[in-house]
Coordinates of C-alpha atoms and ligand atoms in Angstrom, one line a residue:
M1 CA -23.5 -14.8 14.6
N2 CA -20.8 -12.0 14.0
K3 CA -18.2 -13.3 11.6
Y4 CA -17.0 -11.5 9.1
L5 CA -14.6 -12.3 6.4
G6 CA -11.6 -9.3 4.4
L7 CA -9.2 -10.9 1.6
D8 CA -6.4 -9.3 0.6
L9 CA -5.0 -10.0 -2.6
S10 CA -1.9 -9.1 -2.4
T11 CA 1.9 -9.1 -4.1
Q12 CA 3.1 -12.6 -2.7
G13 CA -0.5 -13.8 -2.1
L14 CA -3.6 -14.0 -1.2
T15 CA -4.5 -13.5 2.2
A16 CA -8.4 -14.4 4.5
T17 CA -8.3 -13.0 7.9
A18 CA -11.5 -14.0 9.6
I19 CA -13.0 -12.0 13.0
D20 CA -15.4 -13.0 15.0
C21 CA -17.1 -9.5 16.9
D22 CA -18.8 -11.4 19.7
L23 CA -15.9 -13.1 20.8
A24 CA -13.2 -10.1 19.4
S25 CA -11.2 -12.6 18.3
I26 CA -9.4 -13.2 14.7
D27 CA -11.2 -16.8 13.7
F28 CA -8.4 -17.9 11.5
C29 CA -5.8 -16.1 9.1
E30 CA -5.2 -18.1 6.4
S31 CA -2.8 -17.4 2.7
V32 CA -2.2 -19.1 -0.7
N33 CA 1.4 -17.9 -1.8
F34 CA 1.9 -17.9 -5.6
G35 CA 5.1 -18.9 -5.7
K36 CA 5.1 -21.8 -3.0
D37 CA 1.7 -23.1 -3.8
L38 CA 1.2 -22.4 -7.3
P39 CA 4.6 -23.1 -8.8
E40 CA 3.5 -23.7 -12.5
Y41 CA 2.7 -19.9 -12.6
E42 CA 6.3 -19.2 -12.9
S43 CA 6.1 -16.5 -10.0
P44 CA 8.1 -17.2 -7.1
N45 CA 7.0 -13.5 -6.3
G46 CA 4.2 -13.2 -7.3
F47 CA 4.9 -11.8 -10.6
I48 CA 6.2 -13.5 -14.1
A49 CA 9.4 -14.3 -13.3
R50 CA 11.3 -14.3 -17.3
D51 CA 9.5 -11.1 -17.7
A52 CA 11.5 -9.5 -14.9
E53 CA 14.6 -10.8 -15.6
V54 CA 14.8 -10.4 -19.4
Y55 CA 12.8 -7.5 -19.5
K56 CA 12.3 -5.4 -16.2
Q57 CA 8.7 -6.1 -16.9
Y58 CA 6.7 -7.2 -13.5
H59 CA 3.2 -8.9 -14.6
A60 CA 0.9 -10.9 -12.8
N61 CA -1.0 -13.5 -14.4
P62 CA -4.5 -12.7 -13.1
I63 CA -5.8 -16.7 -14.0
M64 CA -3.3 -17.6 -11.4
W65 CA -5.3 -14.8 -8.8
L66 CA -8.2 -16.9 -9.6
E67 CA -6.7 -20.2 -8.9
A68 CA -5.8 -18.5 -5.7
L69 CA -8.9 -17.9 -4.7
D70 CA -10.4 -21.3 -5.3
L71 CA -7.6 -22.9 -3.8
L72 CA -7.6 -20.6 -0.4
F73 CA -11.2 -21.5 0.0
S74 CA -10.5 -25.2 -0.6
R75 CA -7.8 -24.5 1.9
I76 CA -10.1 -23.0 5.1
V77 CA -12.6 -25.8 4.5
A78 CA -10.2 -28.8 4.4
K79 CA -8.7 -26.9 7.9
G80 CA -12.2 -27.3 9.1
Y81 CA -13.6 -23.9 9.2
D82 CA -17.5 -23.7 8.8
L83 CA -17.8 -20.5 6.2
S84 CA -21.7 -20.6 6.1
L85 CA -21.2 -18.9 9.8
I86 CA -19.4 -15.9 7.4
S87 CA -21.9 -13.4 7.4
G88 CA -20.1 -10.6 5.4
I89 CA -17.2 -10.1 2.8
S90 CA -14.9 -7.0 2.0
G91 CA -11.1 -6.7 1.2
C92 CA -8.6 -5.2 -1.1
A93 CA -5.7 -5.5 -3.2
Q94 CA -2.2 -4.4 -4.3
Q95 CA -3.0 -1.0 -5.6
H96 CA -2.5 0.1 -9.1
A97 CA -2.9 -3.3 -10.7
T98 CA -5.0 -3.6 -13.8
V99 CA -6.3 -6.2 -15.3
Y100 CA -7.5 -5.9 -19.1
L101 CA -11.0 -7.9 -19.5
N102 CA -13.3 -9.1 -22.6
A103 CA -16.7 -8.9 -24.2
N104 CA -16.9 -13.1 -22.8
F105 CA -16.2 -11.6 -19.1
K106 CA -20.2 -10.1 -18.3
K107 CA -20.5 -13.6 -19.5
A108 CA -18.3 -15.3 -17.0
L109 CA -19.3 -13.7 -14.4
N110 CA -22.4 -16.0 -14.9
M111 CA -20.8 -18.1 -13.2
S112 CA -23.2 -21.0 -14.6
G113 CA -19.8 -22.6 -16.8
S114 CA -19.1 -25.8 -15.1
G115 CA -15.3 -25.9 -13.5
N116 CA -13.7 -23.8 -11.3
L117 CA -13.2 -19.6 -11.2
C118 CA -9.6 -20.6 -14.2
D119 CA -11.9 -23.2 -16.7
I120 CA -15.4 -20.0 -16.2
F121 CA -12.8 -16.8 -17.2
K122 CA -10.1 -18.3 -19.0
D123 CA -11.6 -17.1 -22.1
S124 CA -12.6 -13.6 -20.5
F125 CA -9.0 -11.3 -21.0
S126 CA -7.9 -9.5 -23.7
R127 CA -4.4 -9.2 -22.1
S128 CA -3.4 -12.1 -20.5
V129 CA -1.0 -10.4 -17.9
S130 CA -1.8 -7.4 -15.3
P131 CA 1.1 -4.9 -15.2
I132 CA 1.5 -4.5 -11.4
W133 CA 2.7 -1.5 -9.2
L134 CA 6.6 -2.7 -9.3
D135 CA 6.5 -2.0 -12.6
T136 CA 7.9 1.3 -13.8
N137 CA 8.7 1.0 -17.2
T138 CA 6.2 3.8 -18.3
S139 CA 8.8 7.5 -18.0
L140 CA 7.5 8.5 -21.0
E141 CA 3.9 7.4 -21.1
C142 CA 4.0 9.6 -17.2
A143 CA 5.0 12.9 -19.5
Q144 CA 3.3 12.6 -22.3
M145 CA 0.5 12.5 -19.8
A146 CA 1.7 15.3 -17.9
A147 CA 2.7 17.6 -20.9
S148 CA -0.9 17.5 -22.6
V149 CA -3.0 18.4 -19.4
G150 CA -0.8 21.1 -18.3
G151 CA 2.0 19.3 -16.1
D152 CA 2.6 17.6 -13.4
F153 CA 1.2 19.8 -10.7
V154 CA -1.9 20.3 -12.5
A155 CA -2.2 16.1 -12.4
R156 CA -1.1 16.5 -8.8
K157 CA -4.4 18.8 -8.0
K158 CA -6.5 16.8 -9.8
T159 CA -5.8 13.5 -8.6
G160 CA -3.7 13.9 -5.6
S161 CA -0.1 12.3 -7.1
P162 CA 1.9 13.8 -10.2
M163 CA 1.8 11.4 -13.0
T164 CA 3.4 8.0 -11.6
E165 CA 5.0 5.4 -13.5
R166 CA 3.2 2.2 -11.8
F167 CA -0.5 4.2 -11.3
S168 CA -2.7 2.2 -13.4
A169 CA -2.9 5.9 -16.5
A170 CA 0.5 5.6 -17.6
Q171 CA 0.4 1.6 -17.4
I172 CA -3.1 1.9 -19.6
R173 CA -1.8 4.3 -21.8
K174 CA 1.2 1.9 -22.6
F175 CA -0.9 -0.8 -23.3
F176 CA -3.2 1.7 -25.8
K177 CA 0.2 2.5 -27.5
T178 CA 1.7 -0.5 -27.8
D179 CA -1.4 -3.1 -28.1
N180 CA -3.5 -0.6 -29.9
A181 CA -5.5 -4.5 -31.3
K182 CA -6.0 -5.7 -28.2
Y183 CA -6.9 -2.7 -26.0
N184 CA -9.9 -1.9 -28.5
A185 CA -10.4 -5.5 -27.8
T186 CA -11.3 -4.3 -24.3
D187 CA -14.5 -4.5 -23.1
V188 CA -13.3 -3.6 -19.0
I189 CA -10.5 -2.3 -17.6
H190 CA -11.0 -3.3 -13.7
L191 CA -7.9 -2.3 -10.7
A192 CA -7.1 -6.2 -9.0
S193 CA -9.7 -4.6 -6.3
S194 CA -12.6 -3.7 -8.3
F195 CA -11.7 -7.3 -9.9
L196 CA -11.6 -9.6 -7.4
C197 CA -15.1 -8.2 -6.0
S198 CA -16.2 -8.0 -8.9
V199 CA -15.5 -12.5 -9.2
L200 CA -17.0 -12.7 -5.8
C201 CA -20.0 -10.8 -6.5
G202 CA -21.0 -12.4 -10.4
H203 CA -20.9 -8.6 -12.0
S204 CA -19.2 -6.2 -12.3
V205 CA -18.8 -3.6 -9.0
P206 CA -17.7 -0.3 -9.6
I207 CA -14.1 1.1 -8.9
D208 CA -14.0 2.2 -4.9
Y209 CA -12.5 5.9 -4.2
G210 CA -9.5 4.7 -1.9
D211 CA -8.3 2.7 -4.9
G212 CA -9.6 5.1 -7.3
A213 CA -7.1 7.5 -6.0
G214 CA -4.2 5.1 -7.3
M215 CA -5.3 5.4 -10.7
N216 CA -4.2 9.1 -11.7
L217 CA -7.6 9.1 -13.8
F218 CA -9.9 9.9 -10.3
N219 CA -10.4 13.7 -9.5
L220 CA -10.3 14.1 -5.9
D221 CA -12.7 17.2 -5.7
S222 CA -15.5 16.2 -7.4
L223 CA -14.7 12.3 -6.9
E224 CA -15.0 11.8 -10.6
A225 CA -13.6 10.6 -13.2
D226 CA -11.3 12.9 -14.8
S227 CA -12.1 14.0 -18.2
D228 CA -9.1 15.8 -19.4
M229 CA -6.9 13.2 -17.4
I230 CA -8.9 10.5 -19.6
S231 CA -8.5 12.6 -23.0
A232 CA -4.5 12.4 -21.9
C233 CA -4.3 8.8 -21.1
A234 CA -5.8 6.6 -23.8
D235 CA -8.9 6.7 -26.8
G236 CA -12.3 5.6 -26.4
L237 CA -11.2 4.7 -22.8
A238 CA -14.2 6.2 -20.6
P239 CA -17.2 3.8 -21.7
K240 CA -13.7 1.1 -20.5
L241 CA -13.9 1.8 -17.1
P242 CA -16.3 1.1 -14.3
P243 CA -18.0 4.1 -12.4
F244 CA -16.1 5.1 -9.4
A245 CA -18.3 4.8 -6.3
P246 CA -18.0 5.2 -2.1
S247 CA -16.0 2.7 -0.5
K248 CA -18.6 1.8 2.0
T249 CA -21.1 0.7 -1.1
I250 CA -22.4 -3.0 -0.6
C251 CA -21.8 -3.9 -3.8
G252 CA -23.7 -7.4 -3.7
T253 CA -24.0 -10.7 -2.4
L254 CA -21.3 -13.0 -3.0
S255 CA -22.4 -15.7 -5.8
P256 CA -23.9 -19.0 -5.7
Y257 CA -20.8 -20.4 -7.4
Y258 CA -19.6 -20.0 -4.0
K259 CA -22.3 -22.4 -1.9
K260 CA -19.8 -25.2 -2.7
Y261 CA -17.5 -24.5 -0.2
G262 CA -20.0 -23.9 2.3
F263 CA -21.0 -19.6 2.1
N264 CA -24.0 -18.1 2.2
E265 CA -25.2 -15.8 -0.3
V266 CA -23.9 -12.9 2.4
P267 CA -23.2 -8.9 1.7
I268 CA -20.2 -8.0 -0.6
M269 CA -18.8 -4.0 -0.1
L270 CA -16.3 -2.4 -2.4
F271 CA -13.1 -4.0 -1.8
S272 CA -10.2 -0.8 -1.6
G273 CA -6.7 -0.8 -1.7
D274 CA -4.2 -2.3 0.4
N275 CA -2.9 1.3 1.6
P276 CA -6.5 2.1 2.2
S277 CA -7.8 -1.2 4.0
S278 CA -4.1 -1.4 6.2
L279 CA -5.1 2.2 7.7
V280 CA -8.5 0.3 8.3
G281 CA -6.7 -2.5 10.1
M282 CA -4.5 -0.7 11.8
G283 CA -7.1 1.0 14.4
A284 CA -5.8 4.3 12.3
S285 CA -8.8 5.6 10.0
E286 CA -11.1 7.4 12.1
N287 CA -9.0 8.9 15.5
G288 CA -6.3 11.7 13.9
A289 CA -3.6 9.0 14.2
A290 CA -0.9 8.9 12.0
V291 CA 0.9 5.4 10.9
I292 CA 4.4 4.7 10.4
S293 CA 5.7 1.2 9.2
L294 CA 9.0 0.3 9.3
G295 CA 9.4 -1.8 6.9
T296 CA 11.8 -2.5 3.8
S297 CA 11.2 1.0 2.9
D298 CA 9.6 3.3 5.2
T299 CA 5.7 4.8 5.0
Y300 CA 3.8 7.6 6.7
F301 CA 0.3 7.6 6.4
A302 CA -2.9 9.5 7.7
T303 CA -6.1 10.5 7.4
S304 CA -7.4 14.0 6.2
A305 CA -11.2 15.4 6.3
Q306 CA -10.9 17.7 3.7
Y307 CA -8.9 17.0 -0.2
V308 CA -6.0 19.3 -0.1
S309 CA -3.0 18.1 -3.1
N310 CA 0.3 17.5 -1.5
N311 CA 2.5 20.9 -1.6
N312 CA 5.0 18.1 -1.5
A313 CA 5.4 16.9 -5.1
C314 CA 6.2 13.2 -3.2
G315 CA 3.4 12.3 -1.8
H316 CA 0.5 10.7 -3.0
V317 CA -3.4 10.8 -1.1
F318 CA -5.8 8.2 -1.7
G319 CA -9.4 8.0 -0.1
N320 CA -9.9 6.8 2.9
P321 CA -12.2 4.0 2.8
M322 CA -14.5 5.3 6.2
G323 CA -14.8 8.6 4.0
G324 CA -12.8 11.4 3.4
F325 CA -8.8 11.0 2.5
M326 CA -5.5 10.2 3.5
S327 CA -2.1 11.1 2.4
L328 CA 0.8 8.3 1.9
F329 CA 4.6 9.0 2.0
C330 CA 7.3 6.1 1.0
F331 CA 10.4 6.4 1.6
R332 CA 13.0 3.9 0.1
N333 CA 15.8 4.1 2.5
G334 CA 14.1 2.4 4.9
S335 CA 15.1 -1.1 6.6
L336 CA 17.2 -1.9 3.8
A337 CA 19.1 1.0 4.7
R338 CA 19.7 0.7 8.3
D339 CA 20.9 -2.5 7.9
F340 CA 23.6 -1.6 5.4
V341 CA 24.5 0.4 7.8
R342 CA 24.2 -1.6 10.3
Q343 CA 26.4 -4.2 8.9
K344 CA 29.0 -2.2 7.6
L345 CA 29.5 -1.7 11.6
S346 CA 29.4 -4.6 12.3
M347 CA 26.9 -4.0 15.1
T348 CA 23.8 -6.2 16.4
W349 CA 20.5 -5.1 16.4
S350 CA 20.2 -4.5 19.8
Q351 CA 23.7 -2.4 20.1
F352 CA 22.3 -0.5 17.0
D353 CA 18.3 0.4 18.3
C354 CA 19.5 1.2 21.4
T355 CA 21.7 4.2 20.3
Y356 CA 19.8 6.8 21.0
L357 CA 18.9 5.9 24.3
N358 CA 22.5 6.7 25.2
S359 CA 23.8 9.4 22.7
Q360 CA 23.4 12.8 22.9
I361 CA 21.4 14.4 20.5
G362 CA 24.0 16.4 18.7
S363 CA 23.7 19.4 16.1
E364 CA 24.8 17.8 12.8
T365 CA 22.6 16.4 10.1
I366 CA 23.3 14.0 6.8
L367 CA 21.4 13.4 3.9
P368 CA 20.6 9.9 4.7
F369 CA 20.2 8.4 0.9
I370 CA 22.4 5.2 1.2
F371 CA 20.2 4.2 -1.9
D372 CA 18.6 6.9 -4.4
E373 CA 15.5 8.5 -2.7
I374 CA 11.7 8.9 -3.9
T375 CA 11.4 11.4 -1.0
P376 CA 12.7 13.5 -1.8
K377 CA 13.5 12.7 -5.2
S378 CA 17.4 12.3 -4.7
K379 CA 20.0 10.1 -6.1
A380 CA 21.9 7.9 -3.7
V381 CA 24.8 9.9 -1.0
N382 CA 27.9 8.8 -1.0
I383 CA 28.1 9.2 2.8
E384 CA 31.4 7.8 4.7
I385 CA 30.4 5.3 7.7
P386 CA 33.2 5.2 9.9
A387 CA 33.9 2.0 11.4
N388 CA 37.1 2.6 13.9
S389 CA 36.1 3.5 17.9
C390 CA 32.8 2.1 19.4
R391 CA 32.3 5.9 20.1
E392 CA 32.6 6.4 16.4
K393 CA 30.3 3.9 15.8
S394 CA 27.3 5.4 18.0
D395 CA 27.6 8.7 16.8
F396 CA 27.2 7.6 13.4
V397 CA 24.3 5.0 13.8
N398 CA 22.4 7.9 16.2
L399 CA 23.3 10.4 13.5
F400 CA 22.3 8.3 10.9
L401 CA 19.0 7.3 12.3
Q402 CA 18.5 10.8 13.4
S403 CA 18.8 12.4 10.0
Q404 CA 16.6 9.0 8.9
F405 CA 13.5 10.5 11.1
L406 CA 13.8 14.4 10.6
N407 CA 13.6 13.2 6.3
M408 CA 10.5 12.0 7.3
R409 CA 8.8 14.7 9.7
C410 CA 10.1 17.4 6.4
Q411 CA 8.6 16.0 4.0
T412 CA 5.5 15.2 5.6
Q413 CA 5.4 19.0 7.9
E414 CA 2.7 19.9 6.1
L415 CA 0.1 17.5 7.5
G416 CA 0.4 18.8 10.9
T417 CA 1.1 17.0 14.3
P418 CA -0.5 13.9 14.7
K419 CA -2.2 12.8 17.5
K420 CA -0.1 10.0 17.7
I421 CA 1.7 7.7 16.2
L422 CA 1.3 4.2 15.7
L423 CA 4.5 2.1 15.5
T424 CA 4.5 -0.7 13.0
G425 CA 7.0 -3.0 10.7
G426 CA 9.6 -4.9 11.7
A427 CA 12.3 -2.2 13.2
S428 CA 9.2 -0.7 15.7
K429 CA 10.6 -3.4 18.4
S430 CA 13.3 -1.2 18.8
E431 CA 12.4 1.3 22.2
G432 CA 15.3 3.7 20.7
I433 CA 13.5 4.0 17.7
G434 CA 10.5 4.4 19.4
H435 CA 11.5 7.3 21.5
L436 CA 13.4 9.3 19.0
I437 CA 10.3 9.0 16.7
A438 CA 8.5 10.3 19.2
D439 CA 10.7 13.3 20.3
I440 CA 11.1 14.3 16.8
F441 CA 7.4 14.4 16.1
G442 CA 6.8 15.9 19.6
C443 CA 3.7 12.8 20.5
G444 CA 3.0 10.1 21.7
V445 CA 4.1 6.7 20.2
E446 CA 1.8 3.5 20.3
R447 CA 3.6 0.1 18.6
I448 CA 1.6 -2.3 17.8
S449 CA 2.0 -5.3 15.9
I450 CA -1.1 -6.1 13.4
S451 CA -0.5 -8.6 11.0
N452 CA -2.1 -9.1 7.7
S453 CA -3.3 -5.4 8.8
A454 CA -4.4 -5.0 4.9
S455 CA -7.2 -8.1 5.2
L456 CA -8.1 -7.8 9.1
G457 CA -9.3 -4.1 7.6
G458 CA -11.3 -5.5 5.1
A459 CA -13.5 -8.1 7.8
M460 CA -13.3 -4.3 9.7
R461 CA -15.1 -2.5 7.1
I462 CA -17.7 -5.0 6.5
A463 CA -18.2 -5.5 9.9
N464 CA -18.6 -1.7 10.7
R465 CA -22.1 -2.4 9.2
S466 CA -23.4 -3.4 12.9
F467 CA -19.6 -2.7 14.8
S468 CA -18.9 0.9 15.7
M469 CA -14.9 1.0 14.0
A470 CA -13.8 2.2 17.1
K471 CA -15.1 -0.3 19.0
L472 CA -13.8 -2.4 15.9
A473 CA -10.5 -1.0 16.6
D474 CA -10.3 -1.8 20.0
M475 CA -11.4 -5.2 19.4
F476 CA -8.6 -6.0 17.3
C477 CA -6.2 -3.1 16.8
K478 CA -5.2 -2.6 20.4
S479 CA -1.1 -2.5 21.5
K480 CA -1.8 -5.4 24.3
D481 CA 2.2 -5.0 25.2
C482 CA 3.7 -1.4 25.2
A483 CA 2.9 1.9 26.8
T484 CA 3.1 4.6 24.8
I485 CA 6.1 6.1 24.4
M486 CA 5.9 10.3 25.1
P487 CA 7.9 12.7 24.0
N488 CA 10.4 14.6 25.9
D489 CA 10.0 18.9 25.9
K490 CA 13.3 19.4 25.8
K491 CA 14.5 17.0 23.2
K492 CA 11.4 18.2 21.3
A493 CA 12.9 21.8 21.5
L494 CA 16.0 20.8 20.1
F495 CA 14.9 18.6 16.6
D496 CA 12.6 21.3 16.3
D497 CA 15.9 23.7 15.9
K498 CA 17.3 20.6 14.4
L499 CA 14.4 20.0 11.4
R500 CA 15.2 24.0 10.3
L501 CA 19.0 22.9 10.0
Y502 CA 18.3 19.7 8.5
A503 CA 15.8 21.2 5.7
E504 CA 18.0 23.9 4.7
K505 CA 21.1 21.4 4.0
L506 CA 18.4 19.5 1.7
K507 CA 17.3 22.5 -0.5
E508 CA 20.7 23.8 -1.2
F509 CA 21.3 19.6 -1.8
I510 CA 18.0 19.8 -4.2
K511 CA 19.1 22.7 -5.5
R512 CA 22.9 21.5 -6.6
Ligands
XUL601 C1 1.4 1.9 -3.2 C2 2.1 1.0 -3.8 C3 2.4 -0.3 -3.1 C4 1.5 -1.5 -3.5 C5 1.6 -2.8 -2.6 O1 1.4 3.6 -3.5 O2 2.4 1.2 -5.0 O3 2.2 0.1 -1.6 O4 -0.6 -0.7 -3.1 O5 0.7 -3.7 -2.8

């Protein structure tokens, strides 16, 4: 029986995807939504609403995550699925979130206590909340750490990212400074991914290279904890961190606690971050493809065999769970910005989406930052949006969309031209945007719709013990409905010129 389970502990919920590799099919995909299913934690969006509203702090209750795990498994069983058929488990979690555990944690992990996971672990936390990736209240801690290691450039070279507010190191430092007694009572600091994996295995497991790279503490050259970053972060931190290990490590077997759901003691592979896991779930972990995900914000990620620190200070390098590395760039002006423009012009999506197919390329560019942008770091630009004639409207949409993807190309240029681009997320349905991206990047674009790629990636990683990744990608990540969109060579050449103009314009603007 070749059935595997992948879990994804995301911001808003916990998802399980089970795959059957003999039938090349998804057996089930089941989720618990924290807001809807566990309202008593007062976290409608996965973080404690009051902390966010009053203090702009984004914290989640780790006990809620444990309750969600029990609830998810009981739900799957109630739906009639036989979990004894599962032959291995892996998974992932939202990146950067930290979980602070006291000396009781190790004992609780034996899971010999009675009751559910919440009862077993209720006295195991030295801090009742986990800061999550949405929390950015740590600029001071970032500046302090950058100063003590010799600048952001050094942090970037060592860890793959400049000091970043949402990353674990800045969050740990803030806890160390503001709640020192509780920091001292902390025995181990896990990431959300290694915490969940530990609770499944029944012992404390390492942090995988993929998610470890999102801490600003892990040296991507030596693949070890970086002693300078650790000393700059907090006193006495080194013994509180789990070791780091390759993502493919089998870290144990499922604890007998889960027998009550029908599970056998199956092998567990280290959990990773949700972005590295999505890379696998999209079928892009080993074929030189780049993934562009068009969501609320747009994300670009691609693999690399060697560690090369991005020259672009806005990018991040994480570990690729299949070995090597992945670069990730996040653009804040994604679909939310596109929708803002569309609404201003009172256009339907279909009018908006196909403008590129019906327009000339033109020579003008704009800086497409409706909102403050993070790649590159820039304040919003005051853009005049014309709303008169249809011609004017579609010319503007064309200019805006072209400039958005020229910016993406410009920011990611040092990664080279991908072999192909896998396009996903809501706006990937648009044929016009697909052609625009093919022409700007100069490679084929495949539009794929894979839901829950992060949990699917977990299932594929553990299945990879018996099946090649190419075979798994073929089974679960094929774009079934749309043909590959190929670039138009003439248009590509025009965009190469336009890219230079855009880069100059941006440079001038940033200098000001
Ligand atoms: C990546 C990041 C987010 C979270 C979302 O750096 O902060 O993508 O991983 O869960």
